[in-house]
CSV table of N, CA and C in Angstrom, one decimal:
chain,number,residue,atom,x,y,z
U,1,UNK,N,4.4,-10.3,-8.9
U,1,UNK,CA,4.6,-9.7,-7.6
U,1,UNK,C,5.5,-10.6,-6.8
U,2,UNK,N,6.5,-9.9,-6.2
U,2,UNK,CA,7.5,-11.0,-5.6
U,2,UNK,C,7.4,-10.3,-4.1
U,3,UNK,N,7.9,-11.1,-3.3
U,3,UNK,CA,8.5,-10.6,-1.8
U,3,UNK,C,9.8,-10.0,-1.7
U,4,UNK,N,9.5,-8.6,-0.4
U,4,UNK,CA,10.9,-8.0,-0.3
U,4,UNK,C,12.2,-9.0,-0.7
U,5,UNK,N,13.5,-8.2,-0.2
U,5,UNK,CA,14.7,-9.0,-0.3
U,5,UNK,C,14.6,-10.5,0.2
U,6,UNK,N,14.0,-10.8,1.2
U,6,UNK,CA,14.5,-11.9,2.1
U,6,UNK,C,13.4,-13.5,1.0
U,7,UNK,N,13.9,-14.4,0.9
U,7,UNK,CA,13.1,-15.2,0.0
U,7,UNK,C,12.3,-16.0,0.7
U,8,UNK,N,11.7,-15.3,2.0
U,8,UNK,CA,10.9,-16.5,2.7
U,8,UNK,C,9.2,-14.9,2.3
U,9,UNK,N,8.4,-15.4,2.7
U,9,UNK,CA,7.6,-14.7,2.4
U,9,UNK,C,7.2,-13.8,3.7
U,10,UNK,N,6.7,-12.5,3.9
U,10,UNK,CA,6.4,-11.8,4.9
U,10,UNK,C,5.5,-12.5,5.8
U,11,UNK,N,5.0,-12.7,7.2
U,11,UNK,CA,4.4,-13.2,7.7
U,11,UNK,C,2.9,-12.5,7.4
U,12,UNK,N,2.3,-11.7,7.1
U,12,UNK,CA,1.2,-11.0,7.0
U,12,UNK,C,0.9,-11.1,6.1
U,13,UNK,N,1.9,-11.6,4.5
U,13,UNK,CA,1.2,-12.6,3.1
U,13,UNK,C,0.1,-13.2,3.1
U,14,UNK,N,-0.3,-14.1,3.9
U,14,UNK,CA,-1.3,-14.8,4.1
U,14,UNK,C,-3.1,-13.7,4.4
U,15,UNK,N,-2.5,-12.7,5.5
U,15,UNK,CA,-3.6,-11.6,5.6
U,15,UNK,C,-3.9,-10.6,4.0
U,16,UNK,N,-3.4,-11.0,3.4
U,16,UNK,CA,-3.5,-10.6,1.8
U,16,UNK,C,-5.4,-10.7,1.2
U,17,UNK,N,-6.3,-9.6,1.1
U,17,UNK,CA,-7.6,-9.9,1.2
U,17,UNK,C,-7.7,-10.6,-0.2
U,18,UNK,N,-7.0,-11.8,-1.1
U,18,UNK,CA,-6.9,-12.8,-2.3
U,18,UNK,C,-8.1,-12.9,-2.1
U,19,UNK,N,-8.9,-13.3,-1.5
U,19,UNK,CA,-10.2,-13.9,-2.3
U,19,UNK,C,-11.6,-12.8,-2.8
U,20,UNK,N,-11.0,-11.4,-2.7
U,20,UNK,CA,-11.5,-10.5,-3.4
U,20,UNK,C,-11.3,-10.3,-4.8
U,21,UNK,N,-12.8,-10.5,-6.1
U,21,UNK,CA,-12.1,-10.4,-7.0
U,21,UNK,C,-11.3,-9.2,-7.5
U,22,UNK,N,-11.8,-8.2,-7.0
U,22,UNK,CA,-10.6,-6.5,-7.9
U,22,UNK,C,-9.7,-7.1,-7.5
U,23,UNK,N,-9.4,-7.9,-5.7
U,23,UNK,CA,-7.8,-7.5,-5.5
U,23,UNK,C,-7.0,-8.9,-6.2
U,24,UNK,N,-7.8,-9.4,-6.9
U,24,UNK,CA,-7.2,-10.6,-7.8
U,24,UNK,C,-6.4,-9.7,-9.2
U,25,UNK,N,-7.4,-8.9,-9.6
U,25,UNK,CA,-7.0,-8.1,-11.0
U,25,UNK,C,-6.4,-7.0,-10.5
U,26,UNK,N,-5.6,-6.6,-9.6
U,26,UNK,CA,-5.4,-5.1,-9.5
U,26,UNK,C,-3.9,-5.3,-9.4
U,27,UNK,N,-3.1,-4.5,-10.5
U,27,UNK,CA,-1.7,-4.8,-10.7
U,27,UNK,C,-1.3,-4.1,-9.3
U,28,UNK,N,-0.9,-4.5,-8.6
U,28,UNK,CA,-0.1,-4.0,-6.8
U,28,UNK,C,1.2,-3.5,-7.2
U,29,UNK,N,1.8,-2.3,-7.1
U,29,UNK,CA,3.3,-2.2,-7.1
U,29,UNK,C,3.7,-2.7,-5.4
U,30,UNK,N,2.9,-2.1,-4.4
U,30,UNK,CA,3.9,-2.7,-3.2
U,30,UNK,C,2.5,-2.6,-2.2
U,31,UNK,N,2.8,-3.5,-1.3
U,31,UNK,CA,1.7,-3.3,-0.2
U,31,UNK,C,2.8,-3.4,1.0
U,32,UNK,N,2.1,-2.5,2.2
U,32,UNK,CA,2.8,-2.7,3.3
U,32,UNK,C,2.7,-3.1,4.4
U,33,UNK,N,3.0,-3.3,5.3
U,33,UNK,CA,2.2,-3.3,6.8
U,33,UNK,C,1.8,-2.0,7.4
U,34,UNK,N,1.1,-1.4,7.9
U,34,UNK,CA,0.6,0.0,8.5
U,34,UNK,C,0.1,-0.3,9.7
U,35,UNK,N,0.0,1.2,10.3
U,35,UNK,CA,-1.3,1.1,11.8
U,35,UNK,C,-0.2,0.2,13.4
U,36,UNK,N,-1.3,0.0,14.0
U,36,UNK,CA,0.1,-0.3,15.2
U,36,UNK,C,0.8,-1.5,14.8
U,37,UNK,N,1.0,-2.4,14.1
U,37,UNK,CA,1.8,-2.9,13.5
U,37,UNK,C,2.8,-2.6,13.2
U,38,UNK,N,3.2,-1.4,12.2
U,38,UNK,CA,4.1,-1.0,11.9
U,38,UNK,C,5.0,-0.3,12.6
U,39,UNK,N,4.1,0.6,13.6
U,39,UNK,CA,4.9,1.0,14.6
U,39,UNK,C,5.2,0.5,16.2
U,40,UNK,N,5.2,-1.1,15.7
U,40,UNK,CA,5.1,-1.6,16.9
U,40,UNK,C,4.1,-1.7,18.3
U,41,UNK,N,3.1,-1.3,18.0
U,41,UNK,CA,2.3,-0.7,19.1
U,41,UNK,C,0.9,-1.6,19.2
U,42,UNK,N,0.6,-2.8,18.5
U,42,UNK,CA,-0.3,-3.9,18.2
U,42,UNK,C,-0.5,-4.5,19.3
U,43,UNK,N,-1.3,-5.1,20.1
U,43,UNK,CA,-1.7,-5.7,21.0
U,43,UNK,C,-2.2,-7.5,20.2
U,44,UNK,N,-2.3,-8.1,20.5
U,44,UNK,CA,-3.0,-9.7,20.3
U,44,UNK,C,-3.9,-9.9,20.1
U,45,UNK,N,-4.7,-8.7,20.2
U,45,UNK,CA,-6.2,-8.1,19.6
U,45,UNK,C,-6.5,-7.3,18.5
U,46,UNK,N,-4.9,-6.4,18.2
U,46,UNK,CA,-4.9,-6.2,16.7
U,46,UNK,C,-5.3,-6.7,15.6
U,47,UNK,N,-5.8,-5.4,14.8
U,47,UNK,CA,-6.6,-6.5,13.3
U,47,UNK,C,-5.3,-6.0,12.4
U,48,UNK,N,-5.2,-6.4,11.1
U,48,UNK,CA,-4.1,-6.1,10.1
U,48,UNK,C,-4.4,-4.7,9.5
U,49,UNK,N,-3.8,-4.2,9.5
U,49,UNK,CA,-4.1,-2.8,8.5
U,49,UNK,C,-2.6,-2.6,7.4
U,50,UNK,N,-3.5,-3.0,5.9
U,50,UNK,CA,-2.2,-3.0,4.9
U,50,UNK,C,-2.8,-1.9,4.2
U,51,UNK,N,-1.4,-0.7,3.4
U,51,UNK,CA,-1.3,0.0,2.4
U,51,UNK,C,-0.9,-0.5,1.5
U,52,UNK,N,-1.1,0.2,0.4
U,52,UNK,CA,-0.3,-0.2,-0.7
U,52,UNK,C,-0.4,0.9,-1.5
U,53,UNK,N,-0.3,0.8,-3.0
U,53,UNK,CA,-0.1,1.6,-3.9
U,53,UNK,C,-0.5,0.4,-5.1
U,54,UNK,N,-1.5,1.1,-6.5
U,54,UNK,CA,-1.4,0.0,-7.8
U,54,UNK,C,-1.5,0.6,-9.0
U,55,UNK,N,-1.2,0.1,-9.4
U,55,UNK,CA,-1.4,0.7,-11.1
U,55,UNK,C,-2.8,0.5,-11.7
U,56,UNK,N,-3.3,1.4,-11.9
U,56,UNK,CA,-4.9,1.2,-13.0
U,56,UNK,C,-4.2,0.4,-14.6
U,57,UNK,N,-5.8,-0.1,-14.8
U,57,UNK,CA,-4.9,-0.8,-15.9
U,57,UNK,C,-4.7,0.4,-17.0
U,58,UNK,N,-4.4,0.3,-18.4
U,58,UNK,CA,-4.8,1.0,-19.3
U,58,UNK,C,-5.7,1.4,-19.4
U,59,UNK,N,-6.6,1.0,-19.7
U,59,UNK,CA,-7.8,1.1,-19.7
U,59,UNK,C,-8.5,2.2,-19.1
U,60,UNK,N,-8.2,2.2,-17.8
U,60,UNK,CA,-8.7,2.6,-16.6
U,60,UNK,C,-8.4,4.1,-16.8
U,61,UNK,N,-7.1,4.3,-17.2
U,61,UNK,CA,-6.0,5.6,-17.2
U,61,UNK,C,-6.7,6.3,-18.2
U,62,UNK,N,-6.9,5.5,-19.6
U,62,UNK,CA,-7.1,6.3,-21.0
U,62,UNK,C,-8.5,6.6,-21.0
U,63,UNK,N,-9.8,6.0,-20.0
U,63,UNK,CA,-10.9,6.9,-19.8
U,63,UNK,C,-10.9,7.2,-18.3
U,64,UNK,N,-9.7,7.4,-18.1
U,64,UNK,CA,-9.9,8.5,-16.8
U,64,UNK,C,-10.9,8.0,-15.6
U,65,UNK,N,-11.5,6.5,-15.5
U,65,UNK,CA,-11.6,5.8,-14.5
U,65,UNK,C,-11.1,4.7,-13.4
U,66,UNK,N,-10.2,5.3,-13.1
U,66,UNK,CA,-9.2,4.5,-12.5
U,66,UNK,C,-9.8,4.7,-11.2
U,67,UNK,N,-10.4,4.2,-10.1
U,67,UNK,CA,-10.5,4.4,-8.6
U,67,UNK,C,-9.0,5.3,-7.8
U,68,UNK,N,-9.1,6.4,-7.5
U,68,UNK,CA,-8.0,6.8,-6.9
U,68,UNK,C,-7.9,6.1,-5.3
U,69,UNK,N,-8.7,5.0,-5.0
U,69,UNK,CA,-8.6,4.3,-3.6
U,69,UNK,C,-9.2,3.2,-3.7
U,70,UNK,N,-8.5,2.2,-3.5
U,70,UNK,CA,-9.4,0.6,-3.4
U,70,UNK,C,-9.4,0.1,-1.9
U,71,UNK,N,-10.6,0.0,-1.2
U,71,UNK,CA,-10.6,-0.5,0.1
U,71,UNK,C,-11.1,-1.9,0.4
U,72,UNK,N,-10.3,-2.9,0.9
U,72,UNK,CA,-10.8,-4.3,1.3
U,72,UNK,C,-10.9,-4.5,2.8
U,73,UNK,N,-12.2,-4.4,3.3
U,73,UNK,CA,-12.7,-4.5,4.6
U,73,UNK,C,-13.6,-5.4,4.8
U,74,UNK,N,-13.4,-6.4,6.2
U,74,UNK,CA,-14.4,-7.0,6.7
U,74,UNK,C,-15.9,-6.4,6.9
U,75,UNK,N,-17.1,-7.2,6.7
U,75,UNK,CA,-18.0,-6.3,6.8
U,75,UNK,C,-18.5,-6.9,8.1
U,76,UNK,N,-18.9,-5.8,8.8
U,76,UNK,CA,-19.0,-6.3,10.6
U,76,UNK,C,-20.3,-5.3,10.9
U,77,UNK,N,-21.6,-5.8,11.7
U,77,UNK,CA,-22.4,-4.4,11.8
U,77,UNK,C,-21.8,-3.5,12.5
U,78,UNK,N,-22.6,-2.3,12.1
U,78,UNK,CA,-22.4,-1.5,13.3
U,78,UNK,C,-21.9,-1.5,14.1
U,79,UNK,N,-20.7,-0.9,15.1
U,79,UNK,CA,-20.5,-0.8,16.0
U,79,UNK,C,-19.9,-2.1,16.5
U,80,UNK,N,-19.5,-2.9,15.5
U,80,UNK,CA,-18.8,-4.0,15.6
U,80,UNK,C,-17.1,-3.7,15.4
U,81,UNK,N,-15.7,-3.9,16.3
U,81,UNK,CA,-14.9,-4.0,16.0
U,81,UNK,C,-14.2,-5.0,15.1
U,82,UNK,N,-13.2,-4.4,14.7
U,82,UNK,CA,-12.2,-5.5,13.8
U,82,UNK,C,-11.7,-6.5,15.2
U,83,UNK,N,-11.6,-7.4,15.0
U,83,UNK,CA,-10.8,-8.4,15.6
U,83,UNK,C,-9.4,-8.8,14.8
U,84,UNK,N,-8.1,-9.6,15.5
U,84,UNK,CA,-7.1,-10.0,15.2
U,84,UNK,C,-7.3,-11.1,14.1
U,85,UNK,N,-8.1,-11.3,13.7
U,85,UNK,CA,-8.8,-12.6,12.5
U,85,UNK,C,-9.0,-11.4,11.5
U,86,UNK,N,-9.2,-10.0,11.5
U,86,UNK,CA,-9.8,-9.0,10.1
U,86,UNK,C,-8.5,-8.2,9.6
U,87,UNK,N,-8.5,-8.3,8.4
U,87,UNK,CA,-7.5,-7.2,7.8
U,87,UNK,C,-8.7,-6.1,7.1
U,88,UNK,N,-7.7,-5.5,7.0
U,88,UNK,CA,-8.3,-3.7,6.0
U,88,UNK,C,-6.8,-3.5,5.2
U,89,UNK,N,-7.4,-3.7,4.3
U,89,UNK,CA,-6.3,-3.3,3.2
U,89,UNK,C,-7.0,-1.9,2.1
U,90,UNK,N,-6.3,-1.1,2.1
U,90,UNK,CA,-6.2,0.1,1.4
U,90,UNK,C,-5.2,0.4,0.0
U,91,UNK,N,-5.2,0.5,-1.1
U,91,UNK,CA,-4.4,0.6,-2.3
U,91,UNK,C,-4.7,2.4,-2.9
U,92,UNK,N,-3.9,3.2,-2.9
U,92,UNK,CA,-3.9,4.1,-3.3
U,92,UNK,C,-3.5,4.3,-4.9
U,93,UNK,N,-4.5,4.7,-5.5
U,93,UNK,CA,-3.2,4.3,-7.3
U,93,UNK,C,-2.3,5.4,-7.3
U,94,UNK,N,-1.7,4.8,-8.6
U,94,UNK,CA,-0.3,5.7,-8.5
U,94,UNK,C,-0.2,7.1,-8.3
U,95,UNK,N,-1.1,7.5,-9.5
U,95,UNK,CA,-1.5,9.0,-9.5
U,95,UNK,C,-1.7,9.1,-8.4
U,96,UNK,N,-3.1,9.2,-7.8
U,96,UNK,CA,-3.0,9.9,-6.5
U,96,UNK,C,-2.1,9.6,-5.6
U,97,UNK,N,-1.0,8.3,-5.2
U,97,UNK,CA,-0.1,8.4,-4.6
U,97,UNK,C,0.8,9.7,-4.4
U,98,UNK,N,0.9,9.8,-6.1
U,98,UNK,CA,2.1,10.7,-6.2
U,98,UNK,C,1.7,12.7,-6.2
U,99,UNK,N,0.2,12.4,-6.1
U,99,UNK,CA,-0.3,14.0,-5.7
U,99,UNK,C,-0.2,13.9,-4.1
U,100,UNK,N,-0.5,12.7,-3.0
U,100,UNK,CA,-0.5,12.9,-2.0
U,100,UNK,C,0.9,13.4,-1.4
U,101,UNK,N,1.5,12.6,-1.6
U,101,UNK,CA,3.1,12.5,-1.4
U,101,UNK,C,3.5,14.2,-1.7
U,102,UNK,N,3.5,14.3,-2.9
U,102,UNK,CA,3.9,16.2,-3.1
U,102,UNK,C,2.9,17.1,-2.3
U,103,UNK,N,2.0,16.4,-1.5
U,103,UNK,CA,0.9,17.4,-0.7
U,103,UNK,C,1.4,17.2,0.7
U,104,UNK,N,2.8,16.0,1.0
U,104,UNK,CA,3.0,16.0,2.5
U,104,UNK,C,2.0,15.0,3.2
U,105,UNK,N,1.1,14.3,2.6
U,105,UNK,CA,-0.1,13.9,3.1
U,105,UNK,C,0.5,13.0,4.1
U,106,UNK,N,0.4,12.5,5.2
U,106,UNK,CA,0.9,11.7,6.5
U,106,UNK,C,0.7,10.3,5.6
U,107,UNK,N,-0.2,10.1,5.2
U,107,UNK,CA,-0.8,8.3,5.0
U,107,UNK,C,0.4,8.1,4.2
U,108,UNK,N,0.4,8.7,2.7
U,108,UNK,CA,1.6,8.7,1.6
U,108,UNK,C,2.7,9.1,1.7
U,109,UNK,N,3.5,9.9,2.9
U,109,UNK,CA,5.0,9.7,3.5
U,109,UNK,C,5.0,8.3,3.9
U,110,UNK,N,4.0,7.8,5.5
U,110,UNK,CA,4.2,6.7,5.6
U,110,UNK,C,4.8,5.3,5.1
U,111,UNK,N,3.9,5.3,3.6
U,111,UNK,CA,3.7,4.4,2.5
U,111,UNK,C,5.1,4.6,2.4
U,112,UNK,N,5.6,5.5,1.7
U,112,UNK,CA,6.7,5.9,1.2
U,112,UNK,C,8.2,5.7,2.2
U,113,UNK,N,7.9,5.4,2.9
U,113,UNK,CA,9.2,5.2,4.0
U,113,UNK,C,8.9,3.9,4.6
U,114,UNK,N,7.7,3.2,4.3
U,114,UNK,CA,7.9,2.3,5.4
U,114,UNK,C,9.3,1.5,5.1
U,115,UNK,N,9.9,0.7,6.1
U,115,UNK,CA,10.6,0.2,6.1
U,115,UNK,C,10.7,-1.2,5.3
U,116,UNK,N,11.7,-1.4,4.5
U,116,UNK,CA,11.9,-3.0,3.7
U,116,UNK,C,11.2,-4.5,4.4
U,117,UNK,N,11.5,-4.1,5.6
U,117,UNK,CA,11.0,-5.3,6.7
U,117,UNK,C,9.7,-5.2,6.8
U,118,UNK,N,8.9,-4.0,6.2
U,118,UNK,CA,7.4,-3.6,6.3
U,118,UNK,C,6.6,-4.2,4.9
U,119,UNK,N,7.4,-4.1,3.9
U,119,UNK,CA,7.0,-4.6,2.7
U,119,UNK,C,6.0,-5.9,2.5
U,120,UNK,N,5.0,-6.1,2.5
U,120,UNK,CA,4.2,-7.4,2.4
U,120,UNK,C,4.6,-8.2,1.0
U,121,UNK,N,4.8,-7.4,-0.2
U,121,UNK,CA,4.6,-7.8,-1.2
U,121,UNK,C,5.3,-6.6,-2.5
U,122,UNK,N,6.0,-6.5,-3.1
U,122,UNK,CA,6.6,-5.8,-3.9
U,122,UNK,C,7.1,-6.1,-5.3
U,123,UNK,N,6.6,-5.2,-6.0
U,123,UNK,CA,6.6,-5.5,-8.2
U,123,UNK,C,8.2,-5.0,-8.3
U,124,UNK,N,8.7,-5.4,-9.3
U,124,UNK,CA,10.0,-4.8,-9.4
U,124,UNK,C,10.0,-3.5,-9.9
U,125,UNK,N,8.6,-3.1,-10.2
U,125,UNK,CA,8.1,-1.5,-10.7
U,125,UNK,C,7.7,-1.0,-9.3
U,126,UNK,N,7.6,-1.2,-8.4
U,126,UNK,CA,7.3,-0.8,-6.7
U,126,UNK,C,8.9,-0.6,-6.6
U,127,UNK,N,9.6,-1.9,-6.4
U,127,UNK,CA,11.0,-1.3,-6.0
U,127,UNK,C,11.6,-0.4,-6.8
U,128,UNK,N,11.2,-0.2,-8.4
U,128,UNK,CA,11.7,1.4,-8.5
U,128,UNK,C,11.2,2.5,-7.9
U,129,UNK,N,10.4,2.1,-7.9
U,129,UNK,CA,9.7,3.7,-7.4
U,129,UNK,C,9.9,3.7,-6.1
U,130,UNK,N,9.9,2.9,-5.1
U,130,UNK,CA,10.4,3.4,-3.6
U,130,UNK,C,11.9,3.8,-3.7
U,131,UNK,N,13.0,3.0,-4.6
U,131,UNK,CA,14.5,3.3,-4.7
U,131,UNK,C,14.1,5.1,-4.9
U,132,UNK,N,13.6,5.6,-6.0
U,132,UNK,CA,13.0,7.1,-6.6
U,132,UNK,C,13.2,7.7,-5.6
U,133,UNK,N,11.9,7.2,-4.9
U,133,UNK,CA,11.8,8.4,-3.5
U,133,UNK,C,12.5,8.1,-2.3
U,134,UNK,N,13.5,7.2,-2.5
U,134,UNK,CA,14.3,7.4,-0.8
U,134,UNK,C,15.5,7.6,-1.6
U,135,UNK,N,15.3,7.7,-2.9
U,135,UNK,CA,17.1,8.7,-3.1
U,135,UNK,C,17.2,10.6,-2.9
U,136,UNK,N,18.3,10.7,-2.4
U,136,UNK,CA,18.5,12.2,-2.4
U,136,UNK,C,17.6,13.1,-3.6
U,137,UNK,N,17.7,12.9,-4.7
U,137,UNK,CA,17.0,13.4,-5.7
U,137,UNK,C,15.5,13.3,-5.8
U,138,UNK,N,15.2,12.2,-5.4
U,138,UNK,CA,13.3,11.9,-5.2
U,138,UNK,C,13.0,12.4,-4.0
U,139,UNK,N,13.7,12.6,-2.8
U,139,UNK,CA,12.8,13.0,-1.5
U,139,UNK,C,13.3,14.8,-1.9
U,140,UNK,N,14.0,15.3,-2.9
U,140,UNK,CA,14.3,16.6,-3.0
U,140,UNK,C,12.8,17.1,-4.2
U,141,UNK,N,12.7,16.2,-4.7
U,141,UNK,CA,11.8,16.0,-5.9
U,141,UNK,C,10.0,16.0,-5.3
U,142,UNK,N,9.8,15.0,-4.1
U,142,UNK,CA,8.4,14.8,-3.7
U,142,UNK,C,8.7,16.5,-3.2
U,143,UNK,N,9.6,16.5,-2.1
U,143,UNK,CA,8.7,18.2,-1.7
U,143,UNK,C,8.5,19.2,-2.4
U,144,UNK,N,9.2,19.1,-3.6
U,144,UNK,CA,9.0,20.0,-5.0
U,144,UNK,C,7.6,19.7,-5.7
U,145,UNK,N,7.1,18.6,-5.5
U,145,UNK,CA,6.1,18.5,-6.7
U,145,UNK,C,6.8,17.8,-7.8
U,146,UNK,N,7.8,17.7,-8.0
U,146,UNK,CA,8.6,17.4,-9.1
U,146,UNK,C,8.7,16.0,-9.5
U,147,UNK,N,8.1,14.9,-8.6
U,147,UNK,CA,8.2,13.7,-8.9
U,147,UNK,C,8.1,13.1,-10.3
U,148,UNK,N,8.5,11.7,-11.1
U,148,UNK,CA,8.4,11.8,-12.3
U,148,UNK,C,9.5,10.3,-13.0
């Protein structure tokens, strides 16, 4: 897993939920920044909200238990807010990425467009597949169903 283009690392690297074990083993093609973060809209009180996308292993694929959603959240009681100290990170796997995305789903456009400067973290198998869908042929391809 490497960092977008720029060789310094994203500032929100560090909000990366690492000391989870799945999210130790879970191949990541790309995680993002999401939520008012992304669209600018964060206050000082903001908590982090990351997407991403991952590959199941083999394993996971060839008995058809792959989690189509991995969630890493602070656990807070009830009625307890996130604070600017909590991230929520969300990993969609591929598959279902790529049925969302042909469904129009808001979450997996999002994902799919965020911007390079949005990128937390990206596999060189992530940067294919975002190159895919932001070429003329893949964003003609997602609203077909045709992805591949």
């Amino acid at each position: 897993m490497h960092a977008p283009a720029s060789t310094q690392p994203h500032p929100l690297h560090d909000k990366l939920p690492s000391s989870a074990p799945l999210f130790q083993t879970t191949n990541r093609l790309l995680t993002t920044v999401a939520g008012s973060r992304l669209y600018g809209t964060s206050t000082p009180q903001s908590d982090v909200d990351l997407k991403g996308i991952y590959l199941p292993t083999a394993r996971q694929i060839l008995l058809g238990t792959a989690p189509p959603l991995l969630s890493f959240s602070p656990t807070h009681a009830p009625g307890i807010r996130n604070t600017n100290a909590d991230t929520d990170a969300t990993f969609t796997s591929l598959a279902r990425f790529i049925q969302l995305i042909g469904d129009g789903q808001p979450d997996a456009v999002e994902l799919a467009f965020a911007p390079e400067s949005a990128w937390v973290e990206c596999s060189s198998e992530g940067r294919a597949l975002m190159a895919r869908l932001n070429s003329p042929e893949g964003q003609s391809a997602w609203v077909t169903k045709e992805i591949g």
